[in-house]
Coordinates of C-alpha atoms in Angstrom, one line a residue:
M15 CA 18.4 14.8 10.6
A16 CA 20.7 12.5 8.8
S17 CA 22.6 13.9 5.8
E18 CA 22.7 12.1 2.5
A19 CA 26.3 11.0 3.2
E20 CA 25.2 9.6 6.6
V21 CA 22.2 7.8 5.0
A22 CA 24.6 6.3 2.4
R23 CA 27.0 5.1 5.2
L24 CA 24.2 3.5 7.2
F25 CA 22.0 1.9 4.6
D26 CA 24.0 1.4 1.3
G27 CA 24.6 -2.3 0.9
L28 CA 22.2 -3.3 3.6
T29 CA 20.4 -6.4 2.4
V30 CA 18.9 -9.6 3.7
A31 CA 22.4 -11.2 3.5
D32 CA 23.6 -8.9 6.3
G33 CA 22.8 -11.5 9.0
G34 CA 19.1 -11.4 8.5
R35 CA 18.3 -14.4 6.4
A36 CA 18.7 -17.0 9.1
R37 CA 16.9 -15.0 11.7
A38 CA 14.1 -13.2 9.9
A39 CA 10.7 -14.7 10.5
R40 CA 7.1 -13.7 10.3
T41 CA 4.6 -14.3 13.0
R42 CA 1.2 -12.6 13.2
G43 CA 2.3 -9.8 10.9
Q44 CA 5.6 -9.2 12.7
V45 CA 8.8 -9.2 10.6
F46 CA 11.8 -9.6 13.0
T47 CA 14.6 -7.1 12.6
P48 CA 17.9 -8.4 11.2
A49 CA 21.0 -7.4 13.3
A50 CA 22.6 -5.2 10.6
L51 CA 19.4 -3.2 10.1
A52 CA 18.9 -2.9 13.9
A53 CA 22.4 -1.5 14.2
A54 CA 21.8 1.1 11.5
V55 CA 18.5 2.2 13.0
V56 CA 19.9 2.4 16.5
E57 CA 23.0 4.4 15.4
L58 CA 20.6 6.9 13.7
G59 CA 18.6 7.2 16.9
L60 CA 21.6 7.7 19.1
A61 CA 22.8 10.5 16.9
L62 CA 19.6 12.3 17.7
V63 CA 19.6 11.5 21.5
R64 CA 23.1 10.9 22.6
R65 CA 22.6 9.5 26.1
P66 CA 19.0 8.5 26.5
A67 CA 17.9 7.5 30.0
R68 CA 15.0 5.4 28.8
V69 CA 14.6 3.6 25.4
L70 CA 11.3 2.1 24.4
D71 CA 10.4 -0.4 21.7
P72 CA 6.6 -0.8 21.8
A73 CA 6.6 -3.8 19.5
C74 CA 9.9 -5.4 20.5
G75 CA 9.6 -8.9 19.0
D76 CA 12.7 -10.9 19.9
G77 CA 14.5 -7.8 21.2
A78 CA 16.9 -7.1 18.3
L79 CA 16.5 -3.3 18.4
L80 CA 16.8 -3.1 22.2
A81 CA 19.8 -5.4 22.2
A82 CA 21.5 -3.0 19.7
V83 CA 20.7 -0.1 22.0
G84 CA 22.1 -2.0 25.0
A85 CA 25.4 -2.6 23.2
R86 CA 25.9 1.0 22.4
A87 CA 24.2 2.8 25.3
P88 CA 24.6 0.6 28.4
Q89 CA 23.4 3.4 30.7
A90 CA 19.9 3.3 29.2
V91 CA 16.9 1.6 30.8
L92 CA 15.4 -0.6 28.1
V93 CA 11.6 -1.0 28.0
G94 CA 10.0 -3.4 25.6
I95 CA 6.4 -4.3 24.9
E96 CA 5.5 -7.5 23.1
R97 CA 2.0 -9.0 22.8
D98 CA 3.0 -12.5 21.8
P99 CA 3.9 -14.5 24.9
T100 CA 6.2 -16.9 23.1
V101 CA 8.1 -14.1 21.4
A102 CA 8.2 -12.1 24.7
R103 CA 9.9 -15.1 26.4
R104 CA 12.6 -15.0 23.7
A105 CA 13.1 -11.3 24.3
R106 CA 13.4 -11.8 28.1
R107 CA 16.1 -14.5 27.6
R108 CA 18.0 -12.1 25.3
L109 CA 17.6 -9.0 27.5
P110 CA 17.8 -10.1 31.1
G111 CA 18.1 -6.6 32.5
A112 CA 15.4 -5.0 30.4
R113 CA 11.8 -4.1 31.6
L114 CA 9.7 -6.3 29.3
F115 CA 5.9 -6.4 29.3
C116 CA 3.7 -8.9 27.5
R117 CA 0.8 -6.8 26.3
D118 CA -0.4 -4.8 23.3
A119 CA 1.0 -1.3 23.2
L120 CA -2.1 0.0 21.4
D121 CA -4.4 -1.2 24.2
G122 CA -5.2 1.6 26.7
D123 CA -2.7 4.1 27.9
L124 CA 1.0 3.1 27.9
A125 CA 2.6 5.3 30.6
V126 CA 6.1 5.5 29.2
A127 CA 8.0 8.8 28.6
A128 CA 11.1 7.7 26.6
E129 CA 13.9 9.8 25.4
L130 CA 14.3 7.5 22.5
L131 CA 11.9 5.1 20.8
V132 CA 13.0 2.5 18.2
G133 CA 10.6 0.1 16.6
N134 CA 9.6 -2.2 13.8
P135 CA 5.8 -2.6 14.3
P136 CA 3.6 -5.3 12.9
F137 CA 2.8 -4.9 9.2
V138 CA -0.8 -6.2 9.1
R139 CA -3.4 -5.0 6.6
S140 CA -6.9 -4.6 7.9
I141 CA -8.4 -7.1 5.5
R142 CA -6.0 -9.8 6.8
L143 CA -6.5 -8.7 10.4
R144 CA -10.3 -9.0 10.0
A145 CA -9.9 -12.6 8.7
D146 CA -7.3 -13.7 11.3
D147 CA -8.3 -11.7 14.4
P148 CA -11.8 -10.2 14.2
D149 CA -11.7 -9.0 17.8
G150 CA -8.4 -7.2 17.1
W151 CA -9.8 -5.7 13.9
R152 CA -12.9 -4.4 15.7
A153 CA -10.8 -2.9 18.5
L154 CA -8.7 -0.9 16.1
R155 CA -11.2 0.1 13.4
G156 CA -12.0 3.8 13.7
R157 CA -10.1 4.2 16.9
F158 CA -7.2 6.1 15.3
A159 CA -7.0 8.4 12.3
A160 CA -4.7 5.7 10.8
T161 CA -7.4 3.0 11.1
S162 CA -10.4 5.1 10.0
F163 CA -10.4 4.7 6.2
G164 CA -9.9 2.1 3.5
E165 CA -7.7 -1.0 3.9
W166 CA -5.5 0.4 6.6
D167 CA -2.5 -1.2 8.2
V168 CA -1.7 -1.7 11.9
Y169 CA 1.7 0.0 11.7
G170 CA -0.1 3.3 11.0
A171 CA -1.6 3.3 14.5
F172 CA 1.9 3.0 16.0
L173 CA 3.1 6.0 14.0
E174 CA 0.1 7.9 15.2
R175 CA 0.7 7.1 18.9
T176 CA 4.5 7.9 18.8
L177 CA 4.4 11.4 20.4
D178 CA 2.3 10.0 23.3
W179 CA 5.2 7.7 24.2
L180 CA 8.0 10.2 24.1
A181 CA 9.4 12.5 26.7
P182 CA 9.9 16.2 25.9
G183 CA 12.7 16.5 23.4
G184 CA 12.5 12.8 22.6
A185 CA 13.0 11.2 19.2
A186 CA 11.7 8.0 17.5
V187 CA 13.1 5.9 14.6
W188 CA 10.7 3.5 13.0
I189 CA 11.1 0.8 10.3
V190 CA 7.8 0.7 8.4
P191 CA 6.6 0.1 4.8
S192 CA 6.9 3.2 2.7
R193 CA 3.4 3.0 1.1
W194 CA 1.9 5.2 3.9
L195 CA 3.5 8.2 2.2
M196 CA 1.1 7.8 -0.7
A197 CA -1.7 5.3 0.1
R198 CA -5.2 6.6 0.3
W199 CA -5.9 4.9 3.6
A200 CA -3.1 6.8 5.2
G201 CA -4.5 10.3 4.2
P202 CA -6.0 10.8 7.7
L203 CA -2.7 9.7 9.3
R204 CA -0.6 12.1 7.2
A205 CA -3.0 14.9 8.1
H206 CA -2.7 14.1 11.8
L207 CA 1.1 13.8 11.8
A208 CA 1.5 17.0 9.7
A209 CA -0.7 19.0 12.1
R210 CA 1.5 17.9 15.0
G211 CA 4.8 18.5 13.2
A212 CA 5.7 15.0 14.2
V213 CA 7.8 13.7 11.3
R214 CA 11.3 15.1 10.8
Q215 CA 12.7 12.8 8.1
V216 CA 11.7 9.8 6.0
I217 CA 14.4 7.7 4.4
D218 CA 12.7 5.8 1.5
L219 CA 14.7 2.6 1.0
G220 CA 13.1 1.8 -2.3
A221 CA 13.1 -1.7 -3.6
R222 CA 16.1 -3.0 -1.5
Q223 CA 14.9 -6.0 0.5
L224 CA 15.8 -6.2 4.2
F225 CA 13.7 -9.1 5.4
A226 CA 14.0 -12.7 4.2
A227 CA 10.5 -13.6 5.4
A228 CA 8.6 -10.9 3.6
T229 CA 8.8 -8.7 0.5
T230 CA 8.6 -5.2 2.0
Y231 CA 9.4 -1.8 0.5
A232 CA 10.6 -0.1 3.7
S233 CA 11.2 3.4 5.0
I234 CA 12.9 4.7 8.0
V235 CA 10.7 7.3 9.8
V236 CA 12.3 9.8 12.2
M237 CA 9.9 11.6 14.5
G238 CA 10.3 14.1 17.4
T239 CA 8.4 16.1 19.9
G240 CA 7.9 19.9 20.0
G241 CA 8.1 22.7 17.5
G242 CA 4.7 22.4 15.8
P243 CA 4.3 22.1 12.0
R244 CA 7.6 22.1 10.1
P245 CA 9.1 20.8 6.8
M246 CA 9.9 17.2 6.6
R247 CA 13.1 15.9 4.9
L248 CA 12.4 13.2 2.3
T249 CA 15.6 11.2 1.4
R250 CA 15.5 8.8 -1.5
H251 CA 18.0 7.1 -3.8
D252 CA 17.5 8.2 -7.5
G253 CA 19.6 5.3 -8.9
Q254 CA 22.8 7.2 -8.7
A255 CA 23.0 8.8 -5.3
W256 CA 20.9 9.7 -2.2
R257 CA 19.0 12.9 -2.6
G258 CA 17.1 14.9 0.0
V259 CA 14.3 17.4 -0.4
D260 CA 12.3 19.4 2.1
L261 CA 8.5 18.9 1.9
D262 CA 6.0 21.4 3.3
V263 CA 3.8 18.6 4.8
A264 CA 1.8 21.1 6.8
T265 CA 0.4 22.3 3.4
L266 CA 0.2 18.8 1.9
G267 CA -1.7 17.5 4.9
A268 CA -3.6 14.3 3.8
A269 CA -2.3 14.5 0.2
P270 CA 0.5 12.2 -0.9
W271 CA 3.9 13.2 0.5
I272 CA 6.0 13.1 -2.6
A273 CA 8.8 15.2 -3.9
P274 CA 7.9 18.4 -5.8
A275 CA 8.4 18.7 -9.5
P276 CA 11.9 19.5 -10.7
G277 CA 12.8 23.1 -10.0
G278 CA 11.0 22.9 -6.7
G279 CA 10.5 25.8 -4.3
R280 CA 7.5 27.9 -3.7
A281 CA 6.9 28.7 -7.4
A282 CA 6.9 25.1 -8.3
R283 CA 4.6 24.2 -5.5
R284 CA 2.1 27.0 -6.6
Q285 CA 2.3 25.7 -10.1
G286 CA 1.6 22.1 -9.0
A287 CA -1.3 23.3 -6.9
D288 CA -2.9 25.3 -9.8
A289 CA -2.1 23.0 -12.7
S290 CA -4.6 20.5 -14.0
T291 CA -4.0 16.9 -12.9
L292 CA -4.7 13.6 -14.6
G293 CA -7.3 12.8 -12.0
A294 CA -9.1 16.2 -12.6
V295 CA -9.6 15.4 -16.3
A296 CA -10.0 11.6 -16.3
R297 CA -11.5 9.0 -14.0
I298 CA -9.1 6.2 -13.2
A299 CA -10.8 3.1 -11.9
K300 CA -9.5 -0.2 -10.6
G301 CA -10.7 -3.3 -12.4
V302 CA -13.1 -5.8 -10.8
G303 CA -12.0 -8.5 -8.5
T304 CA -14.0 -11.7 -9.0
N305 CA -12.1 -13.6 -6.1
A306 CA -12.6 -16.7 -8.3
D307 CA -11.1 -16.1 -11.7
R308 CA -10.9 -19.9 -12.2
V309 CA -14.7 -19.9 -12.4
F310 CA -15.6 -16.5 -13.9
V311 CA -12.7 -16.1 -16.4
L312 CA -13.0 -18.3 -19.4
P313 CA -9.6 -18.4 -21.2
D314 CA -9.5 -18.9 -25.0
A315 CA -13.3 -18.7 -25.2
T316 CA -14.9 -18.6 -28.6
V317 CA -18.2 -16.9 -29.4
R318 CA -20.4 -19.0 -31.7
G319 CA -23.8 -17.4 -32.3
R320 CA -25.7 -17.3 -29.0
W321 CA -23.1 -19.3 -27.2
V322 CA -19.6 -19.0 -25.8
E323 CA -17.6 -22.2 -26.0
F324 CA -14.7 -22.9 -23.7
A325 CA -12.9 -25.8 -22.1
G326 CA -15.6 -26.2 -19.4
G327 CA -18.5 -26.3 -21.9
A328 CA -20.8 -23.6 -23.4
I329 CA -22.9 -20.8 -21.8
E330 CA -25.0 -17.9 -23.0
A331 CA -22.8 -15.3 -24.8
A332 CA -25.1 -12.5 -23.6
L333 CA -23.9 -13.1 -20.0
T334 CA -20.2 -12.7 -20.9
R335 CA -17.8 -9.9 -21.9
P336 CA -14.2 -9.8 -23.2
C337 CA -11.9 -9.2 -20.2
L338 CA -8.4 -7.9 -19.7
R339 CA -5.8 -8.6 -17.0
G340 CA -2.8 -6.3 -16.5
R341 CA -0.5 -8.8 -18.3
D342 CA -2.8 -8.6 -21.3
V343 CA -2.5 -4.9 -21.9
G344 CA -1.1 -4.3 -25.3
A345 CA -3.1 -7.0 -27.1
A346 CA -6.7 -7.7 -28.0
P347 CA -8.5 -9.6 -25.3
R348 CA -8.6 -13.4 -25.7
A349 CA -10.5 -14.4 -22.6
R350 CA -14.1 -13.8 -21.7
C351 CA -15.6 -13.2 -18.3
L352 CA -18.9 -14.5 -17.1
V353 CA -20.6 -11.4 -15.7
P354 CA -23.7 -12.1 -13.7
Y355 CA -24.6 -8.4 -13.4
Q356 CA -26.9 -6.0 -15.3
D357 CA -26.5 -2.2 -15.0
G358 CA -23.9 -2.8 -12.3
E359 CA -26.3 -4.8 -10.1
L360 CA -26.1 -8.5 -9.4
I361 CA -28.8 -10.5 -11.3
P362 CA -30.9 -12.3 -8.7
W363 CA -30.2 -16.1 -8.8
R364 CA -33.8 -17.1 -9.6
E365 CA -33.9 -14.6 -12.6
L366 CA -30.5 -15.7 -13.8
S367 CA -31.5 -19.3 -13.7
R368 CA -34.5 -18.6 -15.8
R369 CA -32.9 -16.3 -18.4
Y370 CA -29.5 -18.1 -18.6
P371 CA -29.9 -21.7 -17.7
R372 CA -26.6 -22.9 -19.1
A373 CA -24.6 -20.3 -17.2
A374 CA -26.7 -21.1 -14.1
A375 CA -25.8 -24.8 -14.4
Y376 CA -22.1 -23.9 -14.8
L377 CA -22.2 -21.7 -11.7
E378 CA -24.1 -24.3 -9.7
A379 CA -21.4 -26.8 -10.5
H380 CA -18.9 -24.5 -8.8
R381 CA -21.2 -23.4 -5.9
A382 CA -19.0 -25.0 -3.2
L383 CA -15.9 -23.2 -4.3
L384 CA -17.8 -19.9 -4.7
E385 CA -19.5 -20.1 -1.3
A386 CA -16.2 -20.9 0.4
R387 CA -14.7 -17.5 -0.5
E388 CA -13.8 -15.2 2.4
G389 CA -14.9 -17.5 5.1
G390 CA -18.3 -18.2 3.7
R391 CA -19.4 -14.5 3.0
F392 CA -21.1 -15.7 -0.2
V393 CA -23.1 -18.6 1.1
G394 CA -26.7 -18.5 -0.2
D395 CA -28.4 -16.8 -3.1
R396 CA -25.5 -14.4 -3.7
F397 CA -23.0 -17.1 -4.1
H398 CA -22.5 -16.0 -7.8
A399 CA -21.4 -12.5 -6.9
F400 CA -18.0 -11.1 -7.6
G401 CA -15.8 -10.6 -4.5
R402 CA -14.9 -7.0 -5.3
P403 CA -17.4 -5.6 -7.9
Q404 CA -16.0 -2.0 -7.4
N405 CA -16.6 0.5 -10.3
L406 CA -18.6 -2.1 -12.1
A407 CA -21.1 0.2 -13.9
F408 CA -18.1 2.4 -15.1
L409 CA -16.1 -0.7 -16.2
L410 CA -19.1 -2.2 -18.1
D411 CA -19.8 1.0 -20.0
P412 CA -19.2 -0.1 -23.6
S413 CA -17.7 3.2 -24.7
A414 CA -14.0 3.4 -25.6
K415 CA -11.5 3.6 -22.7
L416 CA -7.9 3.2 -21.9
V417 CA -6.6 0.1 -20.0
I418 CA -3.3 0.2 -18.1
P419 CA -1.7 -2.5 -16.0
D420 CA -1.5 -2.2 -12.3
V421 CA 2.2 -3.0 -12.3
A422 CA 4.7 -2.6 -15.1
R423 CA 8.4 -1.8 -15.6
A424 CA 7.5 0.9 -18.1
P425 CA 4.1 2.5 -18.7
R426 CA 1.9 0.6 -21.1
V427 CA -1.6 1.5 -22.4
W428 CA -4.2 -0.1 -24.6
R429 CA -7.1 1.6 -26.2
D430 CA -10.1 -0.7 -25.8
D431 CA -13.1 -0.4 -28.2
T432 CA -14.5 -3.8 -27.5
G433 CA -16.2 -3.1 -24.2
A434 CA -13.7 -5.5 -22.4
L435 CA -14.0 -5.7 -18.6
P436 CA -10.7 -4.9 -16.8
L437 CA -9.9 -7.3 -14.0
D438 CA -8.3 -6.2 -10.8
S439 CA -4.7 -6.3 -12.1
A440 CA -5.6 -3.5 -14.5
Y441 CA -7.2 0.0 -14.4
A442 CA -9.6 1.7 -16.8
L443 CA -9.3 5.4 -17.7
R444 CA -11.8 7.7 -19.5
P445 CA -12.1 11.5 -19.8
R446 CA -14.5 13.2 -17.4
V447 CA -17.5 14.8 -19.0
D448 CA -16.4 18.2 -17.8
A449 CA -12.8 17.8 -18.9
P450 CA -11.3 20.7 -21.0
P451 CA -11.6 20.0 -24.8
P452 CA -8.0 18.9 -25.3
W453 CA -8.3 16.2 -22.6
R454 CA -11.5 14.8 -23.9
D455 CA -9.4 13.1 -26.6
L456 CA -8.7 9.5 -25.6
D457 CA -5.6 9.3 -27.8
R458 CA -4.1 12.5 -26.3
L459 CA -4.5 10.9 -22.8
A460 CA -2.9 7.7 -24.2
A461 CA 0.1 9.7 -25.4
L462 CA 0.9 10.6 -21.8
F463 CA 1.8 6.9 -21.3
T464 CA 4.0 6.7 -24.3
D465 CA 5.8 10.1 -24.5
G466 CA 7.6 9.8 -21.2
T467 CA 5.2 12.0 -19.1
V468 CA 3.9 9.1 -17.0
A469 CA 7.4 7.5 -16.8
A470 CA 8.9 10.7 -15.4
W471 CA 6.1 11.0 -12.9
L472 CA 6.4 7.4 -11.7
A473 CA 10.2 7.9 -11.2
R474 CA 9.4 10.7 -8.8
A475 CA 6.1 9.8 -7.2
S476 CA 6.1 6.0 -6.9
V477 CA 8.0 3.4 -4.9
P478 CA 10.1 1.1 -7.1
L479 CA 9.2 -2.5 -6.6
R480 CA 11.6 -5.4 -6.9
G481 CA 12.9 -5.6 -10.5
D482 CA 12.2 -1.8 -10.9
Y483 CA 8.5 -2.4 -11.5
R484 CA 6.2 0.5 -10.7
R485 CA 2.6 0.7 -9.6
M486 CA 0.2 2.6 -11.8
K487 CA -2.8 2.8 -9.4
T488 CA -5.2 5.7 -9.0
A489 CA -3.6 7.2 -5.9
I490 CA -0.3 7.6 -7.8
L491 CA -1.6 8.7 -11.3
A492 CA -4.4 11.0 -10.2
P493 CA -2.1 13.8 -8.8
M494 CA 0.1 13.8 -11.9
P495 CA 0.3 17.4 -13.3
L496 CA -0.6 17.6 -17.0
P497 CA 1.8 19.2 -19.4
R498 CA 0.9 22.7 -20.5

């Protein structure tokens, strides 16, 4: 494993400007590797396997990583796999002596036993893959632990297959987004890798941007064969220096792989396992996604008796609710949202037209736009549905709740007593009915966001985004231990 000093030497100061801006490009989810980043990754790999006989890149793109290997280990046989014929031709011109194959490394069995693997696999979320390549999406869905749950990402399947491509004693160094360490979709992947003892070290590169063609919060994942379950070294920059901590990932399994609470060790791990968490005492739910805010969200709307007046006309007030975006948290809602739902269920179009004729006329005027969403998924009598009506019954409950933004530099919270509907850039939070008495108090829960508790947790458990913004989504907040 790389020491903190070695990590600093390899990755400090590594940015897009290091030769990557002109060459970085994005094609079919592939972000080509800048030369300086390729050199750092290869140097890390060659420190693990000093004279590899065979080096594999199963998603080699234009060959940047293999070229860096060839310059430093000329004895190695270079093997590259690239599914895009145009990009594969570029790699062949760059690496005339390499063994390059134009195919998908995830299709069938790839019979390669490499002493060293280096790679920067495609970053393609399943929702995008389904829209752009339905056959590819169907081929991967459910085939791997990494592609069996939620909005998975293609790179997870490459991580899962790694040990199948390595010779005994071999090692792999990947460049992948860091969100797999905490994302819900990656829980089955984490459990699979933990059971096999596959991951030796993760270097979380935080908010530093390495690719000109994409905003990506990257990590370097070091994997190896043999040895069974073992601790994993997590190395992150805390704003002052690189720090490393060993995680018992065999125990964590599918849970988020994050650093233990300050004062770590077995006692702290036991305390963290036994302590109440925010998710145990409160439900945290993502706001609704209309997929057409320009139609459903009515900015600066005014309620006048039975009607809501706005720039586009007037509709029945009974079919609207105040609404909050993440950027609105901290102020009373000014916009209203047209909500064609009752008790969490879509009101049938014929019934809506009869009960709310003005709202129906307004929606009908926007039918073409609403039906065009997601490739025509809403054509027909459900054209007025929200695109992502998740948690709708909970969100429409008129009882008091807390609303927090999805992304913020510092934790913000708003107590909502108006029955406002949070949109998908915000989250709603309410105590669970079985929460211990102290945590049934909404104001006490709100204090966690203002007294530094949530801020301290985010600094440890979340990936900093560009500008030092932080995500405050369910997967990050739910495991937060509550103060005793």
